[in-house]
PDB file of N, CA and C in Angstrom:
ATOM      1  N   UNK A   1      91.500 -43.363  94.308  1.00  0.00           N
ATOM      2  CA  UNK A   1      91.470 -44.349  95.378  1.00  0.00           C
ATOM      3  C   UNK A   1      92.482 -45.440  95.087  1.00  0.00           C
ATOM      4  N   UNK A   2      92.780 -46.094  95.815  1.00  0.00           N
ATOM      5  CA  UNK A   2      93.708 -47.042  96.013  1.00  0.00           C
ATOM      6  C   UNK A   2      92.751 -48.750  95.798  1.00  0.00           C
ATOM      7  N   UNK A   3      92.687 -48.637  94.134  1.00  0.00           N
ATOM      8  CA  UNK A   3      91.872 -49.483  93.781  1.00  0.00           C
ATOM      9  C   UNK A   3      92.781 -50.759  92.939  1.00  0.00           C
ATOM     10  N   UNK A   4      92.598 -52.213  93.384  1.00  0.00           N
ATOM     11  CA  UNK A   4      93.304 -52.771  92.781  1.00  0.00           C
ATOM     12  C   UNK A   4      93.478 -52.618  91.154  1.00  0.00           C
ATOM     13  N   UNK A   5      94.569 -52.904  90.894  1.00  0.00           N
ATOM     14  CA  UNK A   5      94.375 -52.808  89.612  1.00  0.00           C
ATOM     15  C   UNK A   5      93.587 -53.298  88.039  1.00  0.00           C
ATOM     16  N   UNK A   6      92.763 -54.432  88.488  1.00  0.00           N
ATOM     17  CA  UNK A   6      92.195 -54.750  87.929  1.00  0.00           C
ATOM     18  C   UNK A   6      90.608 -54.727  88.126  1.00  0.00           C
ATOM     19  N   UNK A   7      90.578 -54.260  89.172  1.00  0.00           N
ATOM     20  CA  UNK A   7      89.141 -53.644  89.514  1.00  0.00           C
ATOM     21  C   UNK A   7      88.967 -52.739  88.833  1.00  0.00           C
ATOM     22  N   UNK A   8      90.047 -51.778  89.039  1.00  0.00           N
ATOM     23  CA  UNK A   8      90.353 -50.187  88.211  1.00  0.00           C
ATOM     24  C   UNK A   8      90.057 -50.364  86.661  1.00  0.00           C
ATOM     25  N   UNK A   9      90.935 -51.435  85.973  1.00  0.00           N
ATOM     26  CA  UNK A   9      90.446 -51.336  84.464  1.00  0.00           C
ATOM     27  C   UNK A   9      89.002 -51.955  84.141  1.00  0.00           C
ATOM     28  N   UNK A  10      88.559 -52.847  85.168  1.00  0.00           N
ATOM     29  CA  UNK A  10      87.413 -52.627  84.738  1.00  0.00           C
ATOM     30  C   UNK A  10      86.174 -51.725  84.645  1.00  0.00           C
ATOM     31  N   UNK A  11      86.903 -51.036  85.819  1.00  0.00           N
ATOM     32  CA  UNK A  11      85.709 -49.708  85.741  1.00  0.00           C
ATOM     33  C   UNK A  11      85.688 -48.478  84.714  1.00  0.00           C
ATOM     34  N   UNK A  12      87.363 -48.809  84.174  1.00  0.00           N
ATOM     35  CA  UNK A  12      87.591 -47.718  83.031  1.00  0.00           C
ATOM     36  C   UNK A  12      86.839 -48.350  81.543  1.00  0.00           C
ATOM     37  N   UNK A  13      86.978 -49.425  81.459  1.00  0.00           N
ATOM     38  CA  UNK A  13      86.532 -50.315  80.553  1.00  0.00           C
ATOM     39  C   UNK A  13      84.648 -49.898  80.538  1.00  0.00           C
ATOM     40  N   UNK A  14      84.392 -49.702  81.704  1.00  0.00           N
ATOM     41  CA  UNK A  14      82.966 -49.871  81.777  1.00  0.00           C
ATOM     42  C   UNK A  14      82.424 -48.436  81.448  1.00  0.00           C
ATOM     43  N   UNK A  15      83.212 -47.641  82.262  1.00  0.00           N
ATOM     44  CA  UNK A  15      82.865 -45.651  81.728  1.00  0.00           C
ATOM     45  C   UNK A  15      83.313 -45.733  80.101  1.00  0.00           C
ATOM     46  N   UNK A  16      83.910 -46.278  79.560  1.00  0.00           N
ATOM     47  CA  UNK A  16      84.476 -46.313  78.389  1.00  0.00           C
ATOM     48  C   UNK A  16      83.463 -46.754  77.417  1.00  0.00           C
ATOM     49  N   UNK A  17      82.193 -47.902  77.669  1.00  0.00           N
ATOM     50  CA  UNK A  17      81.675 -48.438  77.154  1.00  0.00           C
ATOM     51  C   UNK A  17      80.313 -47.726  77.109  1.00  0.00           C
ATOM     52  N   UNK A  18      80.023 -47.127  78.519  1.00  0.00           N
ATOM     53  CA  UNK A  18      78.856 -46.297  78.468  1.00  0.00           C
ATOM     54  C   UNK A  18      79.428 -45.082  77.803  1.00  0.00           C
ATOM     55  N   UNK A  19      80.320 -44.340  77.795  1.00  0.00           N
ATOM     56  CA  UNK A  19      80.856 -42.932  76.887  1.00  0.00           C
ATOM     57  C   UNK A  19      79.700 -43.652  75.037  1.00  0.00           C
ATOM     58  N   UNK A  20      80.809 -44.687  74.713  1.00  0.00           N
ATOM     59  CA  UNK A  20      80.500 -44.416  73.603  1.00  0.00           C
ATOM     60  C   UNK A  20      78.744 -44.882  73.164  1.00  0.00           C
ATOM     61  N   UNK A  21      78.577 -45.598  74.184  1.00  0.00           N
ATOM     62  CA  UNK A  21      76.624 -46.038  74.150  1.00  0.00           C
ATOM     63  C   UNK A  21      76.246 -44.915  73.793  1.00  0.00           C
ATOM     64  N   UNK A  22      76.164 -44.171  75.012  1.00  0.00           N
ATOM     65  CA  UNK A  22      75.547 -42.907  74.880  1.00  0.00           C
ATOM     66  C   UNK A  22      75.724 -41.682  74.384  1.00  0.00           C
ATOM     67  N   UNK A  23      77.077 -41.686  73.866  1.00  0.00           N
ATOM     68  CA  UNK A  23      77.376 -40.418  72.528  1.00  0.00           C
ATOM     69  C   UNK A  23      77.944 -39.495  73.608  1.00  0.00           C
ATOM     70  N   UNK A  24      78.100 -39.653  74.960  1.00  0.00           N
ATOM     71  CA  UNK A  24      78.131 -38.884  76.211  1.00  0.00           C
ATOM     72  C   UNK A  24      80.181 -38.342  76.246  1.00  0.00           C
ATOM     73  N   UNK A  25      80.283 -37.133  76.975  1.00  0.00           N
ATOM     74  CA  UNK A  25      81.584 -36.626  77.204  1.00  0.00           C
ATOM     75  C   UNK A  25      82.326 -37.242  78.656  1.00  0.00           C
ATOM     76  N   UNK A  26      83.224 -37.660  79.167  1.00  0.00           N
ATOM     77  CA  UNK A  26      83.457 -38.235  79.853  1.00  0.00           C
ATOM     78  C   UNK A  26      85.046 -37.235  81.065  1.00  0.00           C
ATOM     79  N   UNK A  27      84.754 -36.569  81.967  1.00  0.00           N
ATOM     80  CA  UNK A  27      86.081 -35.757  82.291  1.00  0.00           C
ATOM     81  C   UNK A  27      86.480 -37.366  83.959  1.00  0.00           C
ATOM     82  N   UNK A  28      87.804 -37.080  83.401  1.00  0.00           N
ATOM     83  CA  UNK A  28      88.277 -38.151  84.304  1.00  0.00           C
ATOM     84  C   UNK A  28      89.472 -37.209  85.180  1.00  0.00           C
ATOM     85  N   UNK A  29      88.906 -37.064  86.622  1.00  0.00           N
ATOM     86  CA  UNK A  29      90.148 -36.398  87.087  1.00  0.00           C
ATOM     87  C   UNK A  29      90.831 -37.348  88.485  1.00  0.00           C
ATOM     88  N   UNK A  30      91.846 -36.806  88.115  1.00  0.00           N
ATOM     89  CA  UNK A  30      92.758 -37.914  88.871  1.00  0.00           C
ATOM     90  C   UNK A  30      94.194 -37.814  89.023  1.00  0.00           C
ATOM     91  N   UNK A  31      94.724 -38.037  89.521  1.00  0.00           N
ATOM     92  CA  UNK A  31      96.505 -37.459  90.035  1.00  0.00           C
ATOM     93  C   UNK A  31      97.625 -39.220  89.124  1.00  0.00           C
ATOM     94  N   UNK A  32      96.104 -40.133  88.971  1.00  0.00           N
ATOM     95  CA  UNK A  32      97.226 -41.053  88.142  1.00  0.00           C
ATOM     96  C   UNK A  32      97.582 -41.082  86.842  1.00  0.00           C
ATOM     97  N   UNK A  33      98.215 -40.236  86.103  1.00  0.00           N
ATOM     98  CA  UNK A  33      98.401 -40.597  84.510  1.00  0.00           C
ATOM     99  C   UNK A  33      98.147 -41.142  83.745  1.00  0.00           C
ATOM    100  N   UNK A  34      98.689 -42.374  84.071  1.00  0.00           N
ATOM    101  CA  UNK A  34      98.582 -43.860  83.817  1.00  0.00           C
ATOM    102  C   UNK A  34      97.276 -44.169  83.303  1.00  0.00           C
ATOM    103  N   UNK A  35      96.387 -43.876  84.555  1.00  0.00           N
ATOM    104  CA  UNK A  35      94.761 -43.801  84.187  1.00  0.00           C
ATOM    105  C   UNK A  35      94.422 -42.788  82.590  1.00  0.00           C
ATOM    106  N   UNK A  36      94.856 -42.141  82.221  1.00  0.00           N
ATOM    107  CA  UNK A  36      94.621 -40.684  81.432  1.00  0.00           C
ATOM    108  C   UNK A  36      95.120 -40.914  80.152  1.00  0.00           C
ATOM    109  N   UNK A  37      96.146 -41.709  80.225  1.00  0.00           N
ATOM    110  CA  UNK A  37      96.861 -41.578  79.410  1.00  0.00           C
ATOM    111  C   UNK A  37      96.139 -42.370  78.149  1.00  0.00           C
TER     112      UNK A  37
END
């Protein structure tokens, strides 16, 4: 989605934070790199 950009890192920030809480695997799909990388 066409999410500002700082909305965006916070939501990566936030899947990022629950990944490691919960010991959990995380698949991120998406056409932006950037995001992935």
């Amino acid at each position: 989605t066409a999410l500002d950009v700082t909305i965006q890192a916070q939501i990566l920030d936030l899947l990022l934070k629950l990944q490691k809480e919960k010991g959990m695997s995380l698949v991120l799909i998406t056409h932006d790199m950037g995001v992935v990388a």
